[in-house]
Each structure stands twice: as C-alpha cells, then as structure tokens.
Short mmCIF file of C-alpha atoms in Angstrom, two decimals:
data_model
loop_
_atom_site.label_atom_id
_atom_site.label_comp_id
_atom_site.label_asym_id
_atom_site.label_seq_id
_atom_site.Cartn_x
_atom_site.Cartn_y
_atom_site.Cartn_z
CA MET A 1 90.27 -16.46 137.46
CA PHE A 2 87.97 -19.49 137.30
CA ILE A 3 84.94 -17.22 136.67
CA TYR A 4 86.81 -15.35 133.91
CA LYS A 5 87.73 -18.56 132.17
CA PHE A 6 84.17 -19.76 132.35
CA VAL A 7 82.83 -16.55 130.88
CA GLY A 8 85.61 -16.27 128.32
CA PHE A 9 85.01 -19.69 126.86
CA GLY A 10 81.50 -20.43 128.09
CA PHE A 11 79.77 -20.58 124.82
CA ASP A 12 82.18 -23.06 123.33
CA ASP A 13 80.55 -26.22 124.78
CA THR A 14 81.35 -28.52 121.95
CA ALA A 15 83.36 -31.62 122.32
CA THR A 16 87.11 -31.67 121.66
CA ASP A 17 89.68 -34.37 121.14
CA GLU A 18 90.71 -35.56 124.51
CA SER A 19 94.35 -36.21 123.38
CA THR A 20 94.82 -32.48 122.73
CA ASP A 21 93.03 -31.15 125.82
CA ALA A 22 96.34 -30.61 127.75
CA TYR A 23 97.86 -28.60 124.89
CA ASP A 24 97.52 -24.87 125.16
CA PRO A 25 98.40 -23.11 121.86
CA HIS A 26 98.64 -19.82 123.65
CA ALA A 27 101.55 -21.10 125.72
CA HIS A 28 103.47 -21.92 122.51
CA ARG A 29 102.84 -18.65 120.61
CA ILE A 30 105.97 -16.71 120.10
CA VAL A 31 105.56 -12.93 119.58
CA ALA A 32 108.68 -10.71 119.73
CA LYS A 33 106.93 -7.67 121.26
CA PRO A 34 103.50 -8.54 122.44
CA CYS A 35 100.97 -5.86 123.30
CA THR A 36 99.39 -5.56 126.73
CA TYR A 37 95.59 -5.56 127.39
CA GLY A 38 95.55 -1.76 127.41
CA GLU A 39 97.65 -1.36 124.30
CA THR A 40 95.48 -3.86 122.44
CA MET A 41 92.31 -2.04 123.52
CA MET A 42 93.72 1.25 122.21
CA HIS A 43 94.52 -0.30 118.86
CA MET A 44 91.02 -1.96 118.63
CA LEU A 45 89.20 1.24 119.40
CA LYS A 46 91.26 3.06 116.81
CA GLY A 47 90.70 0.41 114.23
CA CYS A 48 86.87 0.55 114.57
CA LEU A 49 86.40 4.23 115.26
CA GLY A 50 87.32 5.47 111.83
CA ALA A 51 85.58 7.09 108.98
CA GLY A 52 82.59 4.85 109.26
CA LEU A 53 81.78 6.41 112.67
CA LEU A 54 81.02 9.71 110.94
CA ALA A 55 78.45 8.05 108.66
CA MET A 56 76.35 6.77 111.52
CA PRO A 57 73.77 9.66 111.42
CA ASN A 58 73.18 8.95 107.75
CA ALA A 59 72.70 5.28 108.47
CA VAL A 60 70.15 5.97 111.32
CA ALA A 61 68.32 8.45 109.03
CA ARG A 62 67.57 5.54 106.67
CA MET A 63 65.96 3.37 109.34
CA GLY A 64 64.51 5.80 111.87
CA ILE A 65 65.53 6.20 115.49
CA VAL A 66 64.23 2.98 117.04
CA LEU A 67 65.00 0.54 114.23
CA GLY A 68 68.27 2.30 113.59
CA ALA A 69 69.49 1.86 117.19
CA LEU A 70 68.24 -1.69 117.33
CA GLY A 71 69.81 -2.45 113.99
CA ILE A 72 73.20 -1.22 115.09
CA ILE A 73 73.01 -3.33 118.19
CA PHE A 74 71.97 -6.44 116.18
CA ILE A 75 74.61 -6.02 113.44
CA GLY A 76 77.24 -5.26 116.17
CA ALA A 77 76.35 -8.37 118.15
CA PHE A 78 76.23 -10.41 114.92
CA ALA A 79 79.64 -9.12 113.77
CA THR A 80 81.13 -9.68 117.28
CA TYR A 81 79.89 -13.32 117.30
CA CYS A 82 81.25 -14.01 113.80
CA ILE A 83 84.73 -12.81 114.81
CA GLN A 84 84.46 -14.79 118.13
CA ILE A 85 83.75 -18.06 116.32
CA LEU A 86 86.61 -17.38 113.90
CA VAL A 87 89.13 -16.84 116.69
CA LEU A 88 87.85 -19.83 118.68
CA ALA A 89 87.90 -22.10 115.58
CA GLN A 90 91.54 -21.11 115.03
CA TYR A 91 92.16 -21.99 118.69
CA GLN A 92 90.59 -25.41 118.25
CA LEU A 93 92.65 -26.06 115.11
CA CYS A 94 95.85 -25.09 116.91
CA LYS A 95 94.99 -27.54 119.72
CA ARG A 96 94.20 -30.31 117.25
CA HIS A 97 97.39 -29.90 115.28
CA ARG A 98 99.59 -28.80 118.25
CA ARG A 99 100.56 -25.46 116.80
CA GLY A 100 101.11 -22.15 118.65
CA TYR A 101 99.25 -20.15 115.92
CA MET A 102 97.62 -20.56 112.52
CA ALA A 103 96.93 -17.58 110.31
CA TYR A 104 93.55 -17.02 108.85
CA THR A 105 94.65 -18.41 105.47
CA LYS A 106 96.10 -21.68 106.80
CA SER A 107 93.21 -22.05 109.33
CA ILE A 108 90.56 -22.07 106.69
CA ARG A 109 92.56 -24.50 104.53
CA VAL A 110 93.11 -26.90 107.40
CA ALA A 111 89.45 -26.56 108.53
CA ILE A 112 88.01 -27.38 105.15
CA LEU A 113 90.35 -30.31 104.60
CA GLY A 114 89.07 -31.70 107.96
CA GLY A 115 85.44 -30.91 107.13
CA PRO A 116 82.91 -32.58 104.82
CA PRO A 117 84.66 -34.49 101.98
CA GLN A 118 82.61 -32.71 99.38
CA LEU A 119 84.43 -29.45 100.21
CA HIS A 120 88.05 -30.74 100.29
CA TRP A 121 88.72 -29.69 96.68
CA SER A 122 88.07 -26.03 97.54
CA ALA A 123 90.50 -25.66 100.50
CA ASN A 124 93.26 -23.88 98.57
CA CYS A 125 90.70 -21.72 96.69
CA PHE A 126 89.22 -20.44 99.99
CA ALA A 127 92.68 -19.85 101.50
CA ASN A 128 93.73 -17.73 98.49
CA LEU A 129 90.43 -15.82 98.60
CA VAL A 130 90.99 -14.99 102.25
CA ASP A 131 94.37 -13.33 101.58
CA PHE A 132 92.98 -11.57 98.46
CA PHE A 133 89.95 -10.06 100.20
CA LEU A 134 91.85 -9.07 103.24
CA VAL A 135 94.69 -7.35 101.41
CA PHE A 136 92.38 -5.68 98.89
CA TRP A 137 90.15 -4.42 101.72
CA GLN A 138 92.98 -2.96 103.72
CA ILE A 139 94.48 -1.19 100.75
CA GLY A 140 91.02 0.18 99.96
CA ILE A 141 90.66 1.50 103.54
CA CYS A 142 94.11 3.24 103.28
CA ALA A 143 93.05 4.83 99.98
CA ILE A 144 89.85 6.08 101.68
CA TYR A 145 91.88 7.52 104.51
CA PHE A 146 94.04 9.38 101.96
CA VAL A 147 90.97 10.94 100.41
CA PHE A 148 89.28 11.77 103.71
CA VAL A 149 92.44 13.51 105.05
CA ALA A 150 92.89 15.44 101.84
CA GLU A 151 89.31 16.62 101.68
CA ASN A 152 89.07 17.78 105.27
CA VAL A 153 92.46 19.48 105.11
CA LYS A 154 91.37 21.28 101.92
CA GLN A 155 88.26 22.62 103.66
CA VAL A 156 90.22 23.79 106.71
CA VAL A 157 92.92 25.42 104.54
CA GLU A 158 90.20 27.15 102.49
CA PHE A 159 88.61 28.40 105.66
CA ILE A 160 91.91 30.13 106.47
CA GLY A 161 92.00 31.67 103.09
CA TYR A 162 94.15 29.57 100.80
CA GLU A 163 93.18 27.58 97.77
CA VAL A 164 94.51 24.05 97.25
CA THR A 165 93.31 20.99 95.31
CA VAL A 166 92.55 17.57 96.85
CA ARG A 167 95.23 15.93 94.70
CA ARG A 168 97.89 18.30 95.89
CA VAL A 169 96.99 17.64 99.59
CA ILE A 170 97.10 13.87 98.77
CA CYS A 171 100.67 14.32 97.41
CA TYR A 172 101.63 16.36 100.52
CA SER A 173 100.27 13.56 102.78
CA TYR A 174 102.22 10.80 101.08
CA PRO A 175 105.74 11.39 102.60
CA PRO A 176 104.69 11.42 106.28
CA LEU A 177 102.30 8.50 105.85
CA LEU A 178 105.07 6.56 104.07
CA ILE A 179 107.48 7.21 107.02
CA CYS A 180 104.79 6.07 109.56
CA SER A 181 104.21 2.90 107.51
CA LEU A 182 107.84 1.90 107.97
CA VAL A 183 107.22 1.27 111.72
CA LYS A 184 108.31 -2.31 112.20
CA ASP A 185 106.13 -3.73 114.90
CA LEU A 186 102.59 -3.11 116.35
CA LYS A 187 103.76 -2.25 119.85
CA LEU A 188 105.62 0.88 118.53
CA LEU A 189 102.28 1.99 117.00
CA THR A 190 100.59 2.25 120.37
CA PRO A 191 101.45 6.03 120.82
CA PHE A 192 99.81 6.65 117.38
CA SER A 193 96.59 4.83 118.41
CA THR A 194 96.53 6.64 121.81
CA ILE A 195 96.91 10.06 120.25
CA SER A 196 94.43 9.13 117.52
CA ASN A 197 91.80 8.00 120.18
CA ALA A 198 92.33 11.27 122.04
CA CYS A 199 91.66 13.20 118.75
CA VAL A 200 88.48 11.24 118.19
CA LEU A 201 87.32 12.00 121.65
CA VAL A 202 87.97 15.72 121.18
CA GLY A 203 86.30 15.59 117.78
CA LEU A 204 83.20 13.83 119.19
CA VAL A 205 82.93 16.42 122.02
CA LEU A 206 82.97 19.25 119.46
CA VAL A 207 80.41 17.41 117.20
CA PHE A 208 78.15 16.74 120.16
CA PHE A 209 78.30 20.43 121.07
CA TYR A 210 76.42 21.14 117.85
CA LEU A 211 74.09 18.14 118.18
CA VAL A 212 72.75 19.09 121.60
CA GLU A 213 72.76 22.92 121.48
CA ASP A 214 69.14 23.01 120.29
CA ASP A 215 65.98 21.48 121.71
CA VAL A 216 65.14 18.04 120.37
CA VAL A 217 62.08 17.86 118.15
CA LEU A 218 60.58 14.48 117.76
CA ASP A 219 58.01 13.78 114.96
CA GLU A 220 56.51 10.63 113.48
CA ASP A 221 58.86 10.76 110.42
CA LYS A 222 61.96 10.20 112.63
CA TYR A 223 60.56 6.73 113.62
CA LYS A 224 59.94 5.55 110.04
CA VAL A 225 62.12 3.65 107.61
CA LYS A 226 62.65 5.70 104.39
CA GLY A 227 62.22 2.63 102.12
CA LEU A 228 63.03 -1.01 101.72
CA GLU A 229 65.96 -0.17 99.51
CA ASP A 230 67.55 1.70 102.35
CA ILE A 231 67.80 -1.44 104.56
CA PRO A 232 70.83 -2.99 102.69
CA ILE A 233 72.48 0.39 102.54
CA PHE A 234 72.04 0.74 106.30
CA ILE A 235 73.60 -2.79 106.82
CA GLY A 236 76.38 -1.92 104.53
CA ILE A 237 77.29 1.35 106.24
CA THR A 238 77.11 -0.26 109.68
CA LEU A 239 79.20 -3.26 108.67
CA PHE A 240 81.73 -0.94 107.03
CA ALA A 241 82.02 1.10 110.19
CA LEU A 242 82.17 -1.91 112.59
CA GLU A 243 84.22 -4.52 110.89
CA ALA A 244 87.98 -4.24 110.94
CA VAL A 245 88.64 -8.04 110.74
CA GLY A 246 92.20 -7.81 109.51
CA VAL A 247 93.12 -5.37 112.31
CA ILE A 248 91.27 -7.53 114.94
CA LEU A 249 93.06 -10.68 113.96
CA ALA A 250 96.41 -8.94 113.93
CA LEU A 251 95.68 -7.61 117.47
CA GLU A 252 94.69 -11.07 118.72
CA TYR A 253 97.94 -12.56 117.34
CA ASN A 254 100.07 -9.86 118.90
CA MET A 255 98.29 -9.80 122.33
CA GLU A 256 100.39 -10.66 125.37
CA LYS A 257 97.66 -12.81 126.81
CA PRO A 258 95.46 -13.94 123.89
CA ARG A 259 93.14 -15.87 126.16
CA GLU A 260 91.76 -12.52 127.43
CA PHE A 261 90.65 -11.61 123.93
CA THR A 262 87.66 -13.77 123.40
CA GLY A 263 84.43 -14.55 125.35
CA PHE A 264 81.44 -12.67 126.55
CA CYS A 265 83.57 -10.44 128.86
CA GLY A 266 86.76 -10.68 126.84
CA LEU A 267 88.57 -7.65 125.46
CA PHE A 268 86.90 -7.81 122.06
CA SER A 269 83.40 -7.88 123.49
CA VAL A 270 84.11 -5.07 125.94
CA GLY A 271 85.61 -3.01 123.12
CA MET A 272 82.64 -3.64 120.89
CA MET A 273 80.29 -2.51 123.59
CA ILE A 274 82.16 0.79 123.82
CA ILE A 275 82.15 1.11 120.06
CA LEU A 276 78.52 0.33 119.68
CA ALA A 277 77.48 2.81 122.40
CA THR A 278 79.45 5.50 120.58
CA TYR A 279 77.89 4.60 117.19
CA ILE A 280 74.40 4.70 118.59
CA ALA A 281 74.84 8.02 120.46
CA LEU A 282 76.38 9.74 117.43
CA GLY A 283 73.83 8.21 114.99
CA VAL A 284 70.67 9.05 117.02
CA PHE A 285 71.74 12.54 118.05
CA GLY A 286 73.04 13.39 114.61
CA TYR A 287 69.69 12.34 113.08
CA LEU A 288 67.62 14.22 115.71
CA LYS A 289 69.67 17.38 114.84
CA TYR A 290 69.81 17.30 111.04
CA GLY A 291 66.97 14.91 110.14
CA ASN A 292 66.91 13.64 106.60
CA GLU A 293 69.63 16.18 105.72
CA CYS A 294 72.32 13.98 107.33
CA LYS A 295 75.19 13.71 104.90
CA GLY A 296 77.73 10.84 104.36
CA SER A 297 79.91 12.31 107.04
CA ILE A 298 78.42 14.30 109.92
CA THR A 299 81.26 16.78 109.70
CA LEU A 300 79.81 17.96 106.40
CA ASN A 301 76.68 19.12 108.27
CA LEU A 302 78.61 21.29 110.65
CA PRO A 303 78.63 25.09 110.04
CA GLN A 304 81.36 25.98 107.62
CA ASP A 305 82.02 29.44 108.95
CA GLU A 306 82.77 28.57 112.52
CA LYS A 307 86.14 27.76 114.11
CA LYS A 308 84.86 24.98 116.28
CA ALA A 309 83.58 23.07 113.23
CA GLN A 310 86.94 23.39 111.50
CA VAL A 311 88.75 22.18 114.67
CA ALA A 312 86.43 19.19 114.67
CA LYS A 313 87.31 18.39 111.13
CA LEU A 314 90.98 18.78 111.89
CA THR A 315 90.89 16.43 114.96
CA PHE A 316 89.17 13.73 112.99
CA THR A 317 91.72 14.27 110.14
CA ILE A 318 94.57 13.77 112.53
CA ALA A 319 92.88 10.67 113.96
CA LEU A 320 92.54 8.98 110.57
CA PHE A 321 96.03 10.21 109.62
CA LEU A 322 97.42 8.34 112.63
CA SER A 323 95.26 5.25 111.87
CA TYR A 324 96.82 4.81 108.43
CA PRO A 325 99.94 2.94 109.73
CA LEU A 326 97.79 0.53 111.67
CA GLN A 327 95.60 -0.27 108.58
CA ASN A 328 98.74 -0.55 106.45
CA PHE A 329 100.49 -2.85 108.96
CA VAL A 330 97.75 -5.42 108.54
CA ALA A 331 98.10 -5.57 104.78
CA TRP A 332 101.91 -5.77 105.21
CA GLN A 333 101.65 -8.65 107.75
CA ILE A 334 99.47 -10.72 105.46
CA VAL A 335 101.75 -10.36 102.51
CA TRP A 336 104.95 -10.75 104.52
CA ARG A 337 103.73 -13.90 106.10
CA LYS A 338 103.40 -15.50 102.65
CA THR A 339 106.68 -14.18 101.26
CA HIS A 340 109.31 -14.04 104.01
CA LYS A 341 110.09 -17.72 103.91
CA LYS A 342 110.93 -17.54 100.17
CA VAL A 343 113.50 -14.72 100.67
CA SER A 344 117.04 -15.43 101.74
CA ASP A 345 118.24 -13.95 105.08
CA LYS A 346 120.60 -11.65 103.17
CA TRP A 347 117.70 -9.85 101.37
CA LYS A 348 114.95 -10.12 104.04
CA ARG A 349 115.53 -6.61 105.47
CA THR A 350 115.58 -5.04 102.03
CA VAL A 351 112.52 -6.90 100.88
CA ASP A 352 110.71 -6.03 104.08
CA TYR A 353 111.11 -2.36 103.63
CA ALA A 354 110.45 -2.55 99.91
CA LEU A 355 107.15 -4.31 100.62
CA ARG A 356 106.14 -1.66 103.15
CA VAL A 357 106.89 1.10 100.62
CA ILE A 358 104.85 -0.64 97.94
CA LEU A 359 101.85 -1.24 100.20
CA ALA A 360 101.88 2.41 101.23
CA THR A 361 102.23 3.70 97.64
CA ILE A 362 99.48 1.71 96.08
CA PRO A 363 96.67 3.39 98.02
CA PHE A 364 98.36 6.77 97.39
CA GLY A 365 98.23 6.04 93.68
CA MET A 366 94.54 5.00 93.90
CA ALA A 367 93.66 8.13 95.84
CA ALA A 368 95.63 10.47 93.55
CA ALA A 369 94.21 8.87 90.41
CA ALA A 370 90.59 9.03 91.51
CA PRO A 371 90.08 11.18 94.63
CA SER A 372 86.38 10.12 94.86
CA LEU A 373 86.50 6.40 95.77
CA GLY A 374 83.35 6.18 97.86
CA ALA A 375 81.21 4.18 95.48
CA PHE A 376 83.97 1.85 94.51
CA MET A 377 85.02 1.28 98.09
CA GLY A 378 81.35 0.66 99.07
CA LEU A 379 81.31 -2.15 96.50
CA LEU A 380 84.58 -3.55 97.79
CA GLY A 381 83.45 -3.37 101.36
CA ALA A 382 80.12 -5.12 100.70
CA LEU A 383 81.95 -7.92 98.97
CA CYS A 384 85.14 -8.21 100.99
CA LEU A 385 83.86 -7.68 104.46
CA THR A 386 80.88 -10.03 104.03
CA MET A 387 83.15 -12.75 102.78
CA VAL A 388 86.02 -12.49 105.33
CA ALA A 389 84.00 -11.43 108.40
CA ILE A 390 80.77 -13.38 108.00
CA LEU A 391 80.73 -16.14 105.37
CA PHE A 392 84.28 -17.56 105.80
CA PRO A 393 84.13 -17.69 109.67
CA ALA A 394 80.86 -19.56 109.58
CA LEU A 395 82.16 -21.96 106.89
CA MET A 396 85.31 -22.51 108.97
CA ASP A 397 83.34 -23.09 112.21
CA LEU A 398 81.08 -25.55 110.43
CA CYS A 399 84.06 -27.54 109.23
CA VAL A 400 86.05 -27.45 112.48
CA TYR A 401 83.32 -29.21 114.44
CA TYR A 402 82.37 -31.64 111.68
CA PRO A 403 80.81 -34.18 111.82
CA ASN A 404 79.41 -34.60 115.40
CA ARG A 405 80.77 -31.91 117.62
CA TYR A 406 78.03 -29.29 117.01
CA GLY A 407 76.80 -29.21 120.59
CA PHE A 408 73.31 -29.62 122.07
CA MET A 409 70.76 -30.29 119.30
CA ARG A 410 73.51 -29.37 116.69
CA TRP A 411 73.04 -25.68 117.55
CA LYS A 412 76.35 -24.66 116.08
CA LEU A 413 75.45 -26.29 112.73
CA TRP A 414 72.19 -24.41 112.57
CA SER A 415 73.77 -21.08 113.63
CA ASP A 416 76.46 -21.49 110.99
CA ILE A 417 73.93 -22.19 108.26
CA PHE A 418 71.95 -19.08 109.35
CA ILE A 419 75.02 -16.98 109.27
CA ILE A 420 76.04 -18.13 105.77
CA VAL A 421 72.50 -17.43 104.40
CA PHE A 422 72.30 -14.07 106.11
CA GLY A 423 75.79 -13.22 104.82
CA MET A 424 74.93 -14.08 101.28
CA VAL A 425 71.80 -11.92 101.43
CA CYS A 426 73.90 -8.99 102.86
CA CYS A 427 76.59 -9.51 100.11
CA ALA A 428 74.09 -9.65 97.23
CA SER A 429 72.01 -6.71 98.41
CA GLY A 430 75.15 -4.64 99.30
CA VAL A 431 76.83 -5.23 95.97
CA TYR A 432 73.56 -4.43 94.15
CA THR A 433 72.98 -1.13 95.99
CA SER A 434 76.66 -0.16 95.63
CA VAL A 435 76.53 -0.78 91.85
CA LEU A 436 73.38 1.41 91.58
CA GLU A 437 75.20 4.17 93.60
CA MET A 438 78.15 3.93 91.21
CA VAL A 439 75.78 4.21 88.23
CA GLU A 440 74.11 7.24 89.73
CA THR A 441 77.36 8.91 90.85
CA TYR A 442 79.34 8.43 87.67
CA ASP A 443 76.46 8.47 85.23
CA LEU A 444 77.44 5.10 83.68
#
C-alpha cells in the first residue's frame, strides 16, 4: 500500500498547507452508487475507444509510421498529464477548503480567486466557459454518434438488399437511444460499457483480419510526413480520439476509491496505456495495409461485398450505440449540477427526466438536420478539447500552487507555461485547418 501511495502521488511534490494535511477529501465524498475499479475501467475504455479509434490509420498516414507512432505516444502522454494535474489540483483545493468534492467549474473559479491578483476578475468567466465547452462538446459527440450509427446501419442494410436514407435511420435510432439516456446513475450503465467493449474487441479482430492477411510492404514513402499542414490535422485527430475529459471527470467523481484513479500506476494511466497501444497498433497496421488511401474511418476501406466487413461495421455500430448513454450522462450531470438546487423537491423528478429528454433530443435534431457534421465537429473539437483538457487544467494548476509552491526550481510553473503555449498553438492550428476543411467540404 505504501508503494502504491508513493507511485500514485509521487509527482506531486509541492508544498501544501500544513493545517489541511490531515483532511482527506476522498473520505468526505458522498456518492450514492459508486463504481468499482473494474467498472470504472470499463467506462473509461468505452469513453476513449470510440469513433476516433477508427481514424487512427488516417492520422498515421499523415505523419508516417515512425513519427505517427511517436506522435501518438507523445500526445497521449501529454493529454494524460494534463488530466492528472487537473484532478490533483481539484484534490488540493478540496483539502484547502475542506470539501469532499469540487466540480470542474467551481474548482477553476476557486483556483483563479486564489491565484495571481491580476486574474481574479476572470474567475466567473472561466467557470462559465468550462461548462459551456464541456456541454457543447458532449452534445457534439452525441450528434456524431447518431450520424456514425446511421451511416453504418445504412451500408449494412443496403448490403442485405434494402434502400434506406441516413435521416430515416437517425429517426429510427432516436427512441431506443432516448430510453437508454433515461438511465439514472453511472453504475447501471456498466453493462452497456461491458457489451460495448466486447463489440469493439470483436470489431478490431475482424478489422485486423484484413490488415494482416497480406504481406507487409515497406517503402520510403511510409516513413515520410505528407506535409507540414498535416501536422495540426494529425494532432487534432489524435486529441479528438484520446480526450474524453467530461467522461473522465465523471468517472473519477463516481469511483468507489478515487485515490486509485491518479498517479503513474493509477487507473487512468493504466487505461491510457491500453488505449494508446490499441491506437498505435490499428494506426500503423491500417497504414501499412492501405497506404495513403486510408479514409476517415478504417471501416470505409474494408471490402464492401464481404460479410465479415459488414459484421465489423455492425459491431462498431453497436459499440457506439451503447456508448451514447455514457456521453449523454456527462452532459446531463454538468447541467443538473447547476440547476437542481434551484428546483423545488416537488418538481425535481420531473425536471430531471425533462432535462435528460432535452439533452438526448438536441443531438438528434442536429444529426437529422445536417447528417454530415464532420467538419463542424472537427472545429468544435479543436476549440473545446484544447480549452477544457489542456489550457484550463494548466491555468488551474498554475493558480493552485501560486505563489511559491511550484516545487524544485519552480518546475510546475514552467511546465504549466509550456502547456498553455502548446495548447494555444494546437487550438489555433486546429481551428484554422478545420475551417479550411469546412470551406473545401461545403464550397463556402
């Protein structure tokens, strides 16, 4: 146990207020139905093994085999570190203010108010931006899932011999997804994530069957970067695939033993290692198989006249279908946390279900209105994810340890500054390339 605690919190060597050392926020956190280690891991794998996984061959094709694999590792480690400092900063704030838990919104407000005086005026602004970006991002993800499910079901149905439109499939998908979104707590969603992970595993096996059936041909082109303009696109695709910050924070909050979540050997780090290994394997083998012909989703490269290819599409469709309630749960939790105290006990149950219905219907409306949201969601992802998963955690970390608790040679200060600068570059380049893609796609 001592070794685990050392590893789990080993990188947080900054000084803390001695008067709060004895207070453990985790011991005062009250969750009605907490999730075990295994259940949390299932949810995390499901939250990060989504539609972005299938775009990894396309991402590697932009950077080449070597730089692509190294880039996924770097971005994965970078994203993991950013979430780690966010969770640990929340922990320090809870200790300082003797609270069992602080949501992301309140955490960043409290952190900025305790940070440099020049930033105090912006505390409420950043708090509102966190909620806006998180909710908007989760709704966008749900809309993408609607479209992905509809497009793949359409192809499978057409393979059988029937004609159907994408919008009609979206309408057919709405009732069951709405019912799933009414599940009231995260623990009850565990079977959904378990089945979804099993479907992803079956789908990956079928996909890899096609990827390894031929001899691998290596040539110099497969080691080269296509162009400098592909680097921000590669970063954007990888971040989109990796980051599920809303899901991750919800899982940490609902975990039975949240102390096991963070650290070098914590649940989050172990889960990210599994996810990164999967991304690299699919990305490299997919690129070796299809070269520069890799499409936005590897399933689109599979033979369209073979049953195994259709089964692979169907398994990934089921996986994302079952992931929808988890993504929608995160949006509900954020909005409900801000509204439930303003509702009387008499109307709480009604408002609760009404909110769930609304948050499930908005993505449906977006998908039905424009069943080709890729370019728009790329723009939202580049903006929202960079803000809530990179820039805001670094800013919060910088404020939490202000003014003189940055550790040896102020290493936390310099690392936070680097993260903020790198995040701004990723945001600017990602938004720019997404806008160019929108112009090209829609001939604006």
